[in-house]
Amino acid sequence: MFRSLRPYQVAVDASVAVLFALVSLPYELTTRTDAYGVGAWGAIPVVLLLSAALGLRRFSPGLALAVAWGGAIVQMGLGRGPGFADMAIFAVLFATAAYGTRLVFWLGLASVVVGSGTITIYLFRWAFLGSGSLSDVPTLIFVLLAALFALGLSWTAGALVRTAMRARANRAAQSRAEEQTVAEQERTRIARDMHDIVAH
């Protein structure tokens, strides 16, 4: 569940999370409102959760995905629309595909599909509640496809990085195996030469 990171990687991820929070919080406080009267201060838990997910993405992709979902649920619960802080979700999805276990890898893909549907339903909830019209359907479909594309692109990029890392690891293992084979052949040749000399 937790990956081993070098100290500088931990420092970089923590710094990125703090910087992201410092940049996104003022934006969220001044440009986003909620539907249930909580006020702009409702942005604080959303920003903190999504920033935490961003900081955890390489250390624990599965935990980062859970925290990101928690942030999204809080955001929808407060009636807040999409904002700058949601950009962290793309990095989390990338990490689930690039660094996650097999389970987290597939949970990331499931989150792409479920998240796209959730975004569409949330943004067009008034249409699903009967106050919309058939003219909203093309826009609804466009938003769904756009969300699938954007989230899926992040996950796919992570999957490509995962494939590249595995290929590099396989090449390194093959190179080590070849070196060991050459060394073993050399030892066998030396032993045979020594046997021939002693026998002579």
Short mmCIF file of C-alpha atoms in Angstrom, two decimals:
data_model
loop_
_atom_site.label_atom_id
_atom_site.label_comp_id
_atom_site.label_asym_id
_atom_site.label_seq_id
_atom_site.Cartn_x
_atom_site.Cartn_y
_atom_site.Cartn_z
CA MET A 1 0.00 0.00 0.00
CA PHE A 2 2.89 2.35 0.76
CA ARG A 3 5.80 2.76 -1.63
CA SER A 4 9.37 3.38 -0.58
CA LEU A 5 10.41 6.88 -1.63
CA ARG A 6 13.73 8.64 -1.34
CA PRO A 7 13.89 11.61 1.04
CA TYR A 8 14.10 14.13 -1.78
CA GLN A 9 10.98 12.61 -3.40
CA VAL A 10 9.05 12.97 -0.14
CA ALA A 11 10.24 16.57 0.15
CA VAL A 12 9.25 17.36 -3.44
CA ASP A 13 5.78 15.81 -3.08
CA ALA A 14 5.14 17.61 0.22
CA SER A 15 6.30 20.92 -1.28
CA VAL A 16 4.10 20.44 -4.34
CA ALA A 17 1.08 19.72 -2.13
CA VAL A 18 1.67 22.81 0.03
CA LEU A 19 2.28 25.04 -2.99
CA PHE A 20 -0.85 23.68 -4.69
CA ALA A 21 -2.91 24.46 -1.59
CA LEU A 22 -1.48 27.98 -1.35
CA VAL A 23 -2.26 28.66 -5.01
CA SER A 24 -5.68 27.04 -5.21
CA LEU A 25 -7.16 28.23 -1.89
CA PRO A 26 -7.26 31.97 -2.73
CA TYR A 27 -8.70 31.14 -6.14
CA GLU A 28 -11.39 28.91 -4.64
CA LEU A 29 -12.24 31.44 -1.92
CA THR A 30 -12.75 34.28 -4.37
CA THR A 31 -14.28 32.63 -7.43
CA ARG A 32 -16.41 29.74 -6.22
CA THR A 33 -19.59 29.71 -4.21
CA ASP A 34 -21.78 26.91 -2.92
CA ALA A 35 -25.43 26.08 -3.26
CA TYR A 36 -26.26 25.53 0.41
CA GLY A 37 -25.23 28.76 2.11
CA VAL A 38 -21.94 27.56 3.61
CA GLY A 39 -20.12 30.38 1.88
CA ALA A 40 -16.70 30.55 0.33
CA TRP A 41 -15.17 28.96 3.45
CA GLY A 42 -16.46 25.63 2.22
CA ALA A 43 -13.49 25.67 -0.12
CA ILE A 44 -11.06 25.02 2.74
CA PRO A 45 -11.83 21.31 3.37
CA VAL A 46 -12.01 20.64 -0.37
CA VAL A 47 -8.63 22.24 -1.04
CA LEU A 48 -7.02 20.52 1.96
CA LEU A 49 -8.29 17.08 0.94
CA LEU A 50 -7.30 17.43 -2.71
CA SER A 51 -3.90 18.86 -1.78
CA ALA A 52 -3.33 15.94 0.59
CA ALA A 53 -4.25 13.52 -2.21
CA LEU A 54 -1.74 15.26 -4.45
CA GLY A 55 0.99 14.93 -1.82
CA LEU A 56 0.24 11.22 -1.26
CA ARG A 57 -0.01 10.24 -4.91
CA ARG A 58 3.42 8.57 -5.19
CA PHE A 59 3.76 7.38 -1.59
CA SER A 60 0.38 5.63 -1.57
CA PRO A 61 -1.63 5.88 -4.82
CA GLY A 62 -4.54 3.91 -3.33
CA LEU A 63 -4.81 6.18 -0.30
CA ALA A 64 -4.46 9.24 -2.53
CA LEU A 65 -7.35 7.99 -4.67
CA ALA A 66 -9.51 7.49 -1.57
CA VAL A 67 -8.67 10.97 -0.26
CA ALA A 68 -9.40 12.51 -3.68
CA TRP A 69 -12.80 10.82 -3.72
CA GLY A 70 -13.37 12.16 -0.21
CA GLY A 71 -12.57 15.66 -1.44
CA ALA A 72 -14.93 15.27 -4.39
CA ILE A 73 -17.74 14.04 -2.12
CA VAL A 74 -17.24 16.97 0.27
CA GLN A 75 -17.22 19.34 -2.70
CA MET A 76 -20.50 17.97 -4.02
CA GLY A 77 -21.97 17.83 -0.53
CA LEU A 78 -21.31 21.55 -0.14
CA GLY A 79 -22.82 22.20 -3.56
CA ARG A 80 -19.59 23.64 -4.95
CA GLY A 81 -18.91 23.61 -8.67
CA PRO A 82 -15.67 22.44 -10.31
CA GLY A 83 -12.66 24.57 -9.46
CA PHE A 84 -8.91 24.87 -9.72
CA ALA A 85 -8.36 22.41 -6.85
CA ASP A 86 -9.88 19.63 -8.95
CA MET A 87 -6.72 19.64 -11.07
CA ALA A 88 -5.16 17.42 -8.38
CA ILE A 89 -7.43 14.59 -9.51
CA PHE A 90 -5.56 14.29 -12.79
CA ALA A 91 -2.24 13.77 -10.99
CA VAL A 92 -3.83 11.19 -8.67
CA LEU A 93 -5.27 9.20 -11.57
CA PHE A 94 -1.88 9.30 -13.29
CA ALA A 95 -0.25 7.93 -10.14
CA THR A 96 -2.78 5.10 -9.72
CA ALA A 97 -1.89 3.83 -13.18
CA ALA A 98 1.84 4.48 -12.98
CA TYR A 99 2.70 3.42 -9.42
CA GLY A 100 -0.30 1.61 -7.97
CA THR A 101 -0.71 -2.09 -7.31
CA ARG A 102 -2.77 -4.14 -9.74
CA LEU A 103 -5.90 -3.45 -7.65
CA VAL A 104 -5.22 0.29 -7.47
CA PHE A 105 -4.45 0.30 -11.20
CA TRP A 106 -7.94 -1.00 -11.99
CA LEU A 107 -9.58 1.13 -9.30
CA GLY A 108 -8.07 4.13 -11.06
CA LEU A 109 -9.67 3.06 -14.34
CA ALA A 110 -12.99 2.49 -12.59
CA SER A 111 -12.69 5.96 -11.06
CA VAL A 112 -12.31 7.42 -14.56
CA VAL A 113 -15.62 5.90 -15.62
CA VAL A 114 -17.52 6.45 -12.37
CA GLY A 115 -16.03 9.93 -11.93
CA SER A 116 -17.05 11.01 -15.42
CA GLY A 117 -20.61 9.86 -14.80
CA THR A 118 -20.65 11.51 -11.38
CA ILE A 119 -19.41 14.81 -12.80
CA THR A 120 -22.07 14.76 -15.51
CA ILE A 121 -24.89 13.85 -13.14
CA TYR A 122 -23.77 16.48 -10.62
CA LEU A 123 -23.48 19.29 -13.17
CA PHE A 124 -26.81 18.40 -14.79
CA ARG A 125 -28.68 17.29 -11.67
CA TRP A 126 -31.45 19.77 -12.44
CA ALA A 127 -31.99 18.00 -15.78
CA PHE A 128 -32.26 14.62 -14.05
CA LEU A 129 -34.71 16.08 -11.53
CA GLY A 130 -37.12 16.96 -14.30
CA SER A 131 -36.47 20.66 -14.73
CA GLY A 132 -34.38 20.20 -17.88
CA SER A 133 -35.38 19.57 -21.47
CA LEU A 134 -34.38 17.35 -24.36
CA SER A 135 -32.26 20.21 -25.71
CA ASP A 136 -29.88 19.62 -22.79
CA VAL A 137 -29.07 16.07 -23.91
CA PRO A 138 -26.33 16.99 -26.47
CA THR A 139 -24.60 19.20 -23.88
CA LEU A 140 -24.88 16.44 -21.29
CA ILE A 141 -23.34 13.90 -23.66
CA PHE A 142 -20.57 16.33 -24.58
CA VAL A 143 -19.70 16.92 -20.91
CA LEU A 144 -19.66 13.17 -20.26
CA LEU A 145 -17.35 12.50 -23.21
CA ALA A 146 -15.10 15.44 -22.31
CA ALA A 147 -14.78 14.19 -18.73
CA LEU A 148 -14.05 10.65 -19.93
CA PHE A 149 -11.40 11.97 -22.28
CA ALA A 150 -9.68 14.23 -19.74
CA LEU A 151 -9.68 11.75 -16.87
CA GLY A 152 -8.92 8.83 -19.16
CA LEU A 153 -5.99 10.67 -20.70
CA SER A 154 -4.38 11.13 -17.27
CA TRP A 155 -4.87 7.46 -16.41
CA THR A 156 -3.62 6.31 -19.83
CA ALA A 157 -0.48 8.44 -19.52
CA GLY A 158 0.21 6.77 -16.18
CA ALA A 159 -0.36 3.34 -17.71
CA LEU A 160 2.19 4.14 -20.44
CA VAL A 161 4.73 5.22 -17.82
CA ARG A 162 4.06 1.98 -15.93
CA THR A 163 4.71 -0.04 -19.10
CA ALA A 164 7.93 1.86 -19.78
CA MET A 165 9.17 1.31 -16.21
CA ARG A 166 8.41 -2.40 -16.42
CA ALA A 167 10.18 -2.67 -19.77
CA ARG A 168 13.24 -0.93 -18.32
CA ALA A 169 13.20 -3.25 -15.30
CA ASN A 170 12.93 -6.27 -17.59
CA ARG A 171 15.86 -5.07 -19.69
CA ALA A 172 17.94 -4.53 -16.56
CA ALA A 173 17.07 -8.02 -15.27
CA GLN A 174 17.92 -9.54 -18.65
CA SER A 175 21.23 -7.69 -18.72
CA ARG A 176 22.09 -8.97 -15.23
CA ALA A 177 21.15 -12.50 -16.24
CA GLU A 178 23.37 -12.27 -19.34
CA GLU A 179 26.28 -10.97 -17.25
CA GLN A 180 25.85 -13.85 -14.79
CA THR A 181 25.76 -16.32 -17.68
CA VAL A 182 28.98 -14.91 -19.14
CA ALA A 183 30.65 -15.01 -15.73
CA GLU A 184 29.54 -18.61 -15.19
CA GLN A 185 30.87 -19.61 -18.62
CA GLU A 186 34.18 -17.94 -17.84
CA ARG A 187 34.44 -19.78 -14.52
CA THR A 188 33.68 -23.07 -16.29
CA ARG A 189 36.37 -22.38 -18.90
CA ILE A 190 38.96 -21.55 -16.24
CA ALA A 191 38.06 -24.69 -14.29
CA ARG A 192 38.38 -26.80 -17.45
CA ASP A 193 41.75 -25.25 -18.29
CA MET A 194 43.02 -25.88 -14.76
CA HIS A 195 41.82 -29.48 -14.96
CA ASP A 196 43.63 -29.97 -18.26
CA ILE A 197 46.85 -28.48 -16.85
CA VAL A 198 46.72 -30.67 -13.73
CA ALA A 199 45.92 -33.75 -15.80
CA HIS A 200 48.85 -33.00 -18.13
#
